PDB file of C-alpha atoms in Angstrom:
ATOM      1  CA  ALA L   4    -109.606  10.104-162.170  1.00  0.00           C
ATOM      2  CA  GLN L   5    -107.559   9.044-165.123  1.00  0.00           C
ATOM      3  CA  ARG L   6    -106.854  11.322-168.028  1.00  0.00           C
ATOM      4  CA  VAL L   7    -105.276  10.926-171.453  1.00  0.00           C
ATOM      5  CA  THR L   8    -103.856  13.892-173.300  1.00  0.00           C
ATOM      6  CA  GLN L   9    -102.831  14.106-176.919  1.00  0.00           C
ATOM      7  CA  PRO L  10    -101.403  17.594-177.215  1.00  0.00           C
ATOM      8  CA  GLU L  11    -101.380  17.765-180.999  1.00  0.00           C
ATOM      9  CA  LYS L  12    -104.644  17.835-182.886  1.00  0.00           C
ATOM     10  CA  LEU L  13    -102.874  17.791-186.218  1.00  0.00           C
ATOM     11  CA  LEU L  14     -99.478  16.498-187.233  1.00  0.00           C
ATOM     12  CA  SER L  15     -98.292  16.954-190.782  1.00  0.00           C
ATOM     13  CA  VAL L  16     -95.130  15.314-192.105  1.00  0.00           C
ATOM     14  CA  PHE L  17     -93.639  14.423-195.431  1.00  0.00           C
ATOM     15  CA  LYS L  18     -93.416  10.878-196.682  1.00  0.00           C
ATOM     16  CA  GLY L  19     -90.327   9.182-195.370  1.00  0.00           C
ATOM     17  CA  ALA L  20     -89.970  11.484-192.400  1.00  0.00           C
ATOM     18  CA  PRO L  21     -90.069  10.173-188.834  1.00  0.00           C
ATOM     19  CA  VAL L  22     -93.276  10.680-186.957  1.00  0.00           C
ATOM     20  CA  GLU L  23     -94.084  10.775-183.268  1.00  0.00           C
ATOM     21  CA  LEU L  24     -97.611  11.149-181.951  1.00  0.00           C
ATOM     22  CA  LYS L  25     -97.566  12.199-178.340  1.00  0.00           C
ATOM     23  CA  CYS L  26     -99.697  10.740-175.592  1.00  0.00           C
ATOM     24  CA  ASN L  27     -99.491  11.569-171.921  1.00  0.00           C
ATOM     25  CA  TYR L  28    -101.599  10.084-169.200  1.00  0.00           C
ATOM     26  CA  SER L  29    -102.402  10.533-165.554  1.00  0.00           C
ATOM     27  CA  TYR L  30    -103.448   7.514-163.556  1.00  0.00           C
ATOM     28  CA  SER L  31    -102.708   6.444-160.042  1.00  0.00           C
ATOM     29  CA  GLY L  32    -102.564   2.734-160.778  1.00  0.00           C
ATOM     30  CA  SER L  33    -100.676   0.546-163.199  1.00  0.00           C
ATOM     31  CA  PRO L  34    -101.889   1.565-166.643  1.00  0.00           C
ATOM     32  CA  GLU L  35    -102.682  -0.447-169.693  1.00  0.00           C
ATOM     33  CA  LEU L  36    -102.355   1.689-172.788  1.00  0.00           C
ATOM     34  CA  PHE L  37    -103.500   1.374-176.352  1.00  0.00           C
ATOM     35  CA  TRP L  38    -103.283   3.148-179.649  1.00  0.00           C
ATOM     36  CA  TYR L  39    -106.336   3.045-181.894  1.00  0.00           C
ATOM     37  CA  VAL L  40    -106.429   4.242-185.490  1.00  0.00           C
ATOM     38  CA  GLN L  41    -109.255   5.308-187.730  1.00  0.00           C
ATOM     39  CA  TYR L  42    -108.568   5.548-191.432  1.00  0.00           C
ATOM     40  CA  SER L  43    -110.823   7.683-193.563  1.00  0.00           C
ATOM     41  CA  ARG L  44    -114.348   6.252-193.738  1.00  0.00           C
ATOM     42  CA  GLN L  45    -113.397   3.195-191.742  1.00  0.00           C
ATOM     43  CA  ARG L  46    -114.139   2.085-188.228  1.00  0.00           C
ATOM     44  CA  LEU L  47    -111.899   2.552-185.268  1.00  0.00           C
ATOM     45  CA  GLN L  48    -109.419  -0.293-184.912  1.00  0.00           C
ATOM     46  CA  LEU L  49    -106.745  -1.290-182.482  1.00  0.00           C
ATOM     47  CA  LEU L  50    -103.242  -0.496-183.655  1.00  0.00           C
ATOM     48  CA  LEU L  51    -101.222  -1.737-180.728  1.00  0.00           C
ATOM     49  CA  ARG L  52    -101.194  -2.191-176.968  1.00  0.00           C
ATOM     50  CA  HIS L  53     -98.268  -1.651-174.692  1.00  0.00           C
ATOM     51  CA  ILE L  54     -98.382  -5.051-173.043  1.00  0.00           C
ATOM     52  CA  SER L  55     -97.779  -6.715-176.405  1.00  0.00           C
ATOM     53  CA  ARG L  56     -94.604  -4.744-177.060  1.00  0.00           C
ATOM     54  CA  GLU L  57     -95.124  -5.317-180.753  1.00  0.00           C
ATOM     55  CA  SER L  58     -94.596  -3.328-183.907  1.00  0.00           C
ATOM     56  CA  ILE L  59     -97.615  -2.939-186.131  1.00  0.00           C
ATOM     57  CA  LYS L  60     -97.308  -1.381-189.584  1.00  0.00           C
ATOM     58  CA  GLY L  61     -93.928  -0.086-188.512  1.00  0.00           C
ATOM     59  CA  PHE L  62     -95.338   1.721-185.483  1.00  0.00           C
ATOM     60  CA  THR L  63     -94.030   1.225-181.985  1.00  0.00           C
ATOM     61  CA  ALA L  64     -94.944   2.742-178.654  1.00  0.00           C
ATOM     62  CA  ASP L  65     -93.075   2.477-175.389  1.00  0.00           C
ATOM     63  CA  LEU L  66     -94.664   3.052-172.044  1.00  0.00           C
ATOM     64  CA  ASN L  67     -92.578   5.493-170.027  1.00  0.00           C
ATOM     65  CA  LYS L  68     -93.911   5.459-166.501  1.00  0.00           C
ATOM     66  CA  GLY L  69     -91.481   8.109-165.359  1.00  0.00           C
ATOM     67  CA  GLU L  70     -92.760  10.572-167.912  1.00  0.00           C
ATOM     68  CA  THR L  71     -96.276   9.073-167.940  1.00  0.00           C
ATOM     69  CA  SER L  72     -96.129   8.897-171.701  1.00  0.00           C
ATOM     70  CA  PHE L  73     -96.960   6.416-174.422  1.00  0.00           C
ATOM     71  CA  HIS L  74     -95.842   8.113-177.592  1.00  0.00           C
ATOM     72  CA  LEU L  75     -96.429   6.422-180.931  1.00  0.00           C
ATOM     73  CA  LYS L  76     -93.477   6.406-183.298  1.00  0.00           C
ATOM     74  CA  LYS L  77     -92.607   5.387-186.805  1.00  0.00           C
ATOM     75  CA  PRO L  78     -89.215   6.014-188.381  1.00  0.00           C
ATOM     76  CA  PHE L  79     -90.437   6.510-191.952  1.00  0.00           C
ATOM     77  CA  ALA L  80     -93.999   7.709-192.469  1.00  0.00           C
ATOM     78  CA  GLN L  81     -96.009   6.505-195.446  1.00  0.00           C
ATOM     79  CA  GLU L  82     -98.933   8.226-197.129  1.00  0.00           C
ATOM     80  CA  GLU L  83    -101.221   5.382-196.103  1.00  0.00           C
ATOM     81  CA  ASP L  84    -100.493   6.197-192.468  1.00  0.00           C
ATOM     82  CA  SER L  85    -102.656   9.295-192.789  1.00  0.00           C
ATOM     83  CA  ALA L  86    -105.472   8.781-190.287  1.00  0.00           C
ATOM     84  CA  MET L  87    -106.822   9.754-186.889  1.00  0.00           C
ATOM     85  CA  TYR L  88    -104.945   8.226-183.997  1.00  0.00           C
ATOM     86  CA  TYR L  89    -106.352   7.853-180.490  1.00  0.00           C
ATOM     87  CA  CYS L  90    -104.465   6.985-177.376  1.00  0.00           C
ATOM     88  CA  ALA L  91    -106.467   5.172-174.716  1.00  0.00           C
ATOM     89  CA  LEU L  92    -105.939   4.002-171.161  1.00  0.00           C
ATOM     90  CA  ALA L  93    -107.643   1.117-169.419  1.00  0.00           C
ATOM     91  CA  ALA L  94    -108.147   1.784-165.743  1.00  0.00           C
ATOM     92  CA  HIS L  95    -107.996  -1.448-163.813  1.00  0.00           C
ATOM     93  CA  ASN L  96    -109.441   0.174-160.750  1.00  0.00           C
ATOM     94  CA  ALA L  97    -112.491   1.142-162.772  1.00  0.00           C
ATOM     95  CA  GLY L  98    -113.349  -2.150-164.332  1.00  0.00           C
ATOM     96  CA  ASN L  99    -110.960  -1.650-167.244  1.00  0.00           C
ATOM     97  CA  MET L 100    -113.002   1.252-168.511  1.00  0.00           C
ATOM     98  CA  LEU L 101    -111.311   3.017-171.364  1.00  0.00           C
ATOM     99  CA  THR L 102    -110.431   6.674-171.369  1.00  0.00           C
ATOM    100  CA  PHE L 103    -109.544   8.181-174.710  1.00  0.00           C
ATOM    101  CA  GLY L 104    -107.379  11.098-175.663  1.00  0.00           C
ATOM    102  CA  GLY L 105    -108.741  13.722-178.000  1.00  0.00           C
ATOM    103  CA  GLY L 106    -107.064  12.257-181.036  1.00  0.00           C
ATOM    104  CA  THR L 107    -104.340  13.408-183.410  1.00  0.00           C
ATOM    105  CA  ARG L 108    -104.814  13.651-187.138  1.00  0.00           C
ATOM    106  CA  LEU L 109    -101.721  12.546-188.971  1.00  0.00           C
ATOM    107  CA  MET L 110    -101.285  13.805-192.494  1.00  0.00           C
ATOM    108  CA  VAL L 111     -98.458  12.373-194.518  1.00  0.00           C
ATOM    109  CA  LYS L 112     -97.712  14.447-197.557  1.00  0.00           C
ATOM    110  CA  PRO L 113     -96.110  13.034-200.712  1.00  0.00           C
TER     111      PRO L 113
ATOM    112  CA  GLY A  23    -114.756  21.472-176.696  1.00  0.00           C
ATOM    113  CA  ALA A  24    -117.307  18.959-177.817  1.00  0.00           C
ATOM    114  CA  VAL A  25    -118.382  16.562-175.109  1.00  0.00           C
ATOM    115  CA  VAL A  26    -120.195  13.271-175.206  1.00  0.00           C
ATOM    116  CA  SER A  27    -121.863  12.203-172.000  1.00  0.00           C
ATOM    117  CA  GLN A  28    -122.737   8.590-171.308  1.00  0.00           C
ATOM    118  CA  HIS A  29    -124.924   7.332-168.503  1.00  0.00           C
ATOM    119  CA  PRO A  30    -124.769   5.281-166.392  1.00  0.00           C
ATOM    120  CA  SER A  31    -121.078   4.625-165.803  1.00  0.00           C
ATOM    121  CA  TRP A  32    -121.775   1.382-163.999  1.00  0.00           C
ATOM    122  CA  VAL A  33    -124.789  -0.858-163.982  1.00  0.00           C
ATOM    123  CA  ILE A  34    -125.421  -4.216-162.407  1.00  0.00           C
ATOM    124  CA  CYS A  35    -128.556  -6.051-163.387  1.00  0.00           C
ATOM    125  CA  LYS A  36    -130.096  -9.445-163.020  1.00  0.00           C
ATOM    126  CA  SER A  37    -130.245 -11.918-165.843  1.00  0.00           C
ATOM    127  CA  GLY A  38    -133.371 -11.478-167.916  1.00  0.00           C
ATOM    128  CA  THR A  39    -133.829  -7.789-167.281  1.00  0.00           C
ATOM    129  CA  SER A  40    -133.227  -4.962-169.731  1.00  0.00           C
ATOM    130  CA  VAL A  41    -130.770  -2.132-169.364  1.00  0.00           C
ATOM    131  CA  LYS A  42    -130.767   1.208-171.135  1.00  0.00           C
ATOM    132  CA  ILE A  43    -127.597   3.186-171.744  1.00  0.00           C
ATOM    133  CA  GLU A  44    -127.791   6.804-172.821  1.00  0.00           C
ATOM    134  CA  CYS A  45    -125.336   8.717-174.943  1.00  0.00           C
ATOM    135  CA  ARG A  46    -125.704  12.477-175.260  1.00  0.00           C
ATOM    136  CA  SER A  47    -123.829  15.047-177.258  1.00  0.00           C
ATOM    137  CA  LEU A  48    -123.752  18.035-174.951  1.00  0.00           C
ATOM    138  CA  ASP A  49    -122.837  20.954-177.168  1.00  0.00           C
ATOM    139  CA  PHE A  50    -123.318  19.733-180.676  1.00  0.00           C
ATOM    140  CA  GLN A  51    -125.871  17.881-182.692  1.00  0.00           C
ATOM    141  CA  ALA A  52    -124.901  14.451-183.857  1.00  0.00           C
ATOM    142  CA  THR A  53    -126.813  12.851-186.665  1.00  0.00           C
ATOM    143  CA  THR A  54    -124.670   9.789-186.241  1.00  0.00           C
ATOM    144  CA  MET A  55    -123.379   8.091-183.126  1.00  0.00           C
ATOM    145  CA  PHE A  56    -121.359   4.922-182.808  1.00  0.00           C
ATOM    146  CA  TRP A  57    -121.699   2.193-180.226  1.00  0.00           C
ATOM    147  CA  TYR A  58    -118.691   0.068-179.342  1.00  0.00           C
ATOM    148  CA  ARG A  59    -118.231  -2.886-177.063  1.00  0.00           C
ATOM    149  CA  GLN A  60    -115.109  -4.160-175.401  1.00  0.00           C
ATOM    150  CA  PHE A  61    -114.680  -7.585-173.893  1.00  0.00           C
ATOM    151  CA  PRO A  62    -111.977  -8.078-171.266  1.00  0.00           C
ATOM    152  CA  LYS A  63    -108.484  -8.057-172.717  1.00  0.00           C
ATOM    153  CA  GLN A  64    -109.826  -7.376-176.209  1.00  0.00           C
ATOM    154  CA  SER A  65    -110.079  -4.298-178.347  1.00  0.00           C
ATOM    155  CA  LEU A  66    -113.135  -2.213-179.067  1.00  0.00           C
ATOM    156  CA  MET A  67    -115.604  -3.665-181.516  1.00  0.00           C
ATOM    157  CA  LEU A  68    -118.093  -1.549-183.391  1.00  0.00           C
ATOM    158  CA  MET A  69    -121.587  -2.800-182.696  1.00  0.00           C
ATOM    159  CA  ALA A  70    -123.730  -0.396-184.617  1.00  0.00           C
ATOM    160  CA  THR A  71    -124.034   3.036-186.095  1.00  0.00           C
ATOM    161  CA  SER A  72    -126.940   5.010-184.749  1.00  0.00           C
ATOM    162  CA  ASN A  73    -128.644   7.312-187.231  1.00  0.00           C
ATOM    163  CA  GLU A  74    -130.974  10.084-186.102  1.00  0.00           C
ATOM    164  CA  GLY A  75    -134.462   9.593-187.416  1.00  0.00           C
ATOM    165  CA  SER A  76    -133.777   6.257-189.071  1.00  0.00           C
ATOM    166  CA  LYS A  77    -132.821   2.719-188.263  1.00  0.00           C
ATOM    167  CA  ALA A  78    -129.441   1.902-186.853  1.00  0.00           C
ATOM    168  CA  THR A  79    -126.911   0.053-188.957  1.00  0.00           C
ATOM    169  CA  TYR A  80    -125.690  -3.050-187.173  1.00  0.00           C
ATOM    170  CA  GLU A  81    -122.409  -4.805-187.697  1.00  0.00           C
ATOM    171  CA  GLN A  82    -122.347  -8.425-188.711  1.00  0.00           C
ATOM    172  CA  GLY A  83    -122.952 -10.727-185.811  1.00  0.00           C
ATOM    173  CA  VAL A  84    -124.701  -8.142-183.631  1.00  0.00           C
ATOM    174  CA  GLU A  85    -128.280  -9.065-182.799  1.00  0.00           C
ATOM    175  CA  LYS A  86    -130.640  -6.228-183.630  1.00  0.00           C
ATOM    176  CA  ASP A  87    -133.349  -7.488-181.307  1.00  0.00           C
ATOM    177  CA  LYS A  88    -130.904  -7.917-178.492  1.00  0.00           C
ATOM    178  CA  PHE A  89    -129.290  -4.511-178.705  1.00  0.00           C
ATOM    179  CA  LEU A  90    -131.975  -1.964-179.449  1.00  0.00           C
ATOM    180  CA  ILE A  91    -130.733   1.400-180.573  1.00  0.00           C
ATOM    181  CA  ASN A  92    -132.871   4.494-180.664  1.00  0.00           C
ATOM    182  CA  HIS A  93    -131.619   7.835-181.916  1.00  0.00           C
ATOM    183  CA  ALA A  94    -134.688   9.902-181.284  1.00  0.00           C
ATOM    184  CA  SER A  95    -133.056  13.315-181.278  1.00  0.00           C
ATOM    185  CA  LEU A  96    -129.938  14.984-182.552  1.00  0.00           C
ATOM    186  CA  THR A  97    -128.366  14.879-179.118  1.00  0.00           C
ATOM    187  CA  LEU A  98    -129.434  11.530-177.730  1.00  0.00           C
ATOM    188  CA  SER A  99    -128.883   7.922-178.692  1.00  0.00           C
ATOM    189  CA  THR A 100    -129.831   5.026-176.448  1.00  0.00           C
ATOM    190  CA  LEU A 101    -128.685   1.438-176.410  1.00  0.00           C
ATOM    191  CA  THR A 102    -130.986  -1.026-174.678  1.00  0.00           C
ATOM    192  CA  VAL A 103    -129.647  -4.449-173.862  1.00  0.00           C
ATOM    193  CA  THR A 104    -132.766  -6.571-173.755  1.00  0.00           C
ATOM    194  CA  SER A 105    -133.123  -9.721-171.678  1.00  0.00           C
ATOM    195  CA  ALA A 106    -129.563  -9.374-170.535  1.00  0.00           C
ATOM    196  CA  HIS A 107    -127.458 -12.430-169.816  1.00  0.00           C
ATOM    197  CA  PRO A 108    -124.079 -12.794-168.133  1.00  0.00           C
ATOM    198  CA  GLU A 109    -122.348 -13.005-171.505  1.00  0.00           C
ATOM    199  CA  ASP A 110    -123.574  -9.484-172.222  1.00  0.00           C
ATOM    200  CA  SER A 111    -121.403  -8.234-169.390  1.00  0.00           C
ATOM    201  CA  SER A 112    -118.978  -5.898-171.049  1.00  0.00           C
ATOM    202  CA  PHE A 113    -117.823  -2.339-171.450  1.00  0.00           C
ATOM    203  CA  TYR A 114    -119.969  -0.272-173.801  1.00  0.00           C
ATOM    204  CA  ILE A 115    -118.834   3.072-175.147  1.00  0.00           C
ATOM    205  CA  CYS A 116    -120.427   5.526-177.513  1.00  0.00           C
ATOM    206  CA  SER A 117    -118.848   8.139-179.691  1.00  0.00           C
ATOM    207  CA  ALA A 118    -119.891  10.891-182.021  1.00  0.00           C
ATOM    208  CA  ARG A 119    -118.369  13.348-184.388  1.00  0.00           C
ATOM    209  CA  ASP A 120    -119.123  17.068-184.316  1.00  0.00           C
ATOM    210  CA  PRO A 121    -120.529  17.747-187.797  1.00  0.00           C
ATOM    211  CA  ARG A 122    -119.611  21.397-187.581  1.00  0.00           C
ATOM    212  CA  VAL A 123    -115.962  20.421-187.862  1.00  0.00           C
ATOM    213  CA  GLY A 124    -116.405  18.166-190.876  1.00  0.00           C
ATOM    214  CA  ASP A 125    -116.299  14.501-191.759  1.00  0.00           C
ATOM    215  CA  ASN A 126    -112.673  14.176-190.750  1.00  0.00           C
ATOM    216  CA  SER A 127    -113.136  15.650-187.300  1.00  0.00           C
ATOM    217  CA  PRO A 128    -112.094  13.489-184.363  1.00  0.00           C
ATOM    218  CA  LEU A 129    -114.446  11.180-182.575  1.00  0.00           C
ATOM    219  CA  HIS A 130    -115.576  12.272-179.147  1.00  0.00           C
ATOM    220  CA  PHE A 131    -116.033   9.409-176.753  1.00  0.00           C
ATOM    221  CA  GLY A 132    -118.375   8.963-173.860  1.00  0.00           C
ATOM    222  CA  ASN A 133    -116.889   7.698-170.615  1.00  0.00           C
ATOM    223  CA  GLY A 134    -118.321   4.279-171.196  1.00  0.00           C
ATOM    224  CA  THR A 135    -120.657   2.003-169.281  1.00  0.00           C
ATOM    225  CA  ARG A 136    -119.559  -1.085-167.418  1.00  0.00           C
ATOM    226  CA  LEU A 137    -122.423  -3.578-167.529  1.00  0.00           C
ATOM    227  CA  THR A 138    -122.408  -6.553-165.207  1.00  0.00           C
ATOM    228  CA  VAL A 139    -125.189  -9.101-165.532  1.00  0.00           C
ATOM    229  CA  THR A 140    -125.564 -11.448-162.606  1.00  0.00           C
TER     230      THR A 140
END
């Protein structure tokens, strides 16, 4: 069975500092990975997906199959980045069902 | 830790029938649960917010009579897809927040339900 692990429940950084939210996965097939974000009092929304290889709001994430990781990075954190971040994996051998990590709360201090 | 259980994981039904999906919070009471839907190659979309003891709050474009939500107890919310059609085939996932941890606590997700309507 697939599993997604976000080892940090809380990550606190100062504005302008680099930030990396860790995500590790276990899956026997070829994974499709996502990062979702939930800002305070808002709904969950897609931030980025690995197949798009895009940068959204300054965030990037690279799939590292060797390390089975999909860490989310931003070189200079902003206060508005404070939110809950969820890493998710779509299992193609299970009908693309999503498995979520436990989430990491990012707090960016002024 | 807090766990949300969703059942069934897979369901195949014939067009015109109704399907019920259950979402349970196993070790906490959830006054609010959220139902999401994901179409292939798309992101999750919030369908509705289920409120214990009151009517669910539906997102714009979601048919209330089509997707019946019942949150009869503090640990159970159900989503019934009525008169299902092939276009309802999708991945449905519920989530809830443990109120003991506070409003900013993380969402706990069920494992999701893959619905296929033939």
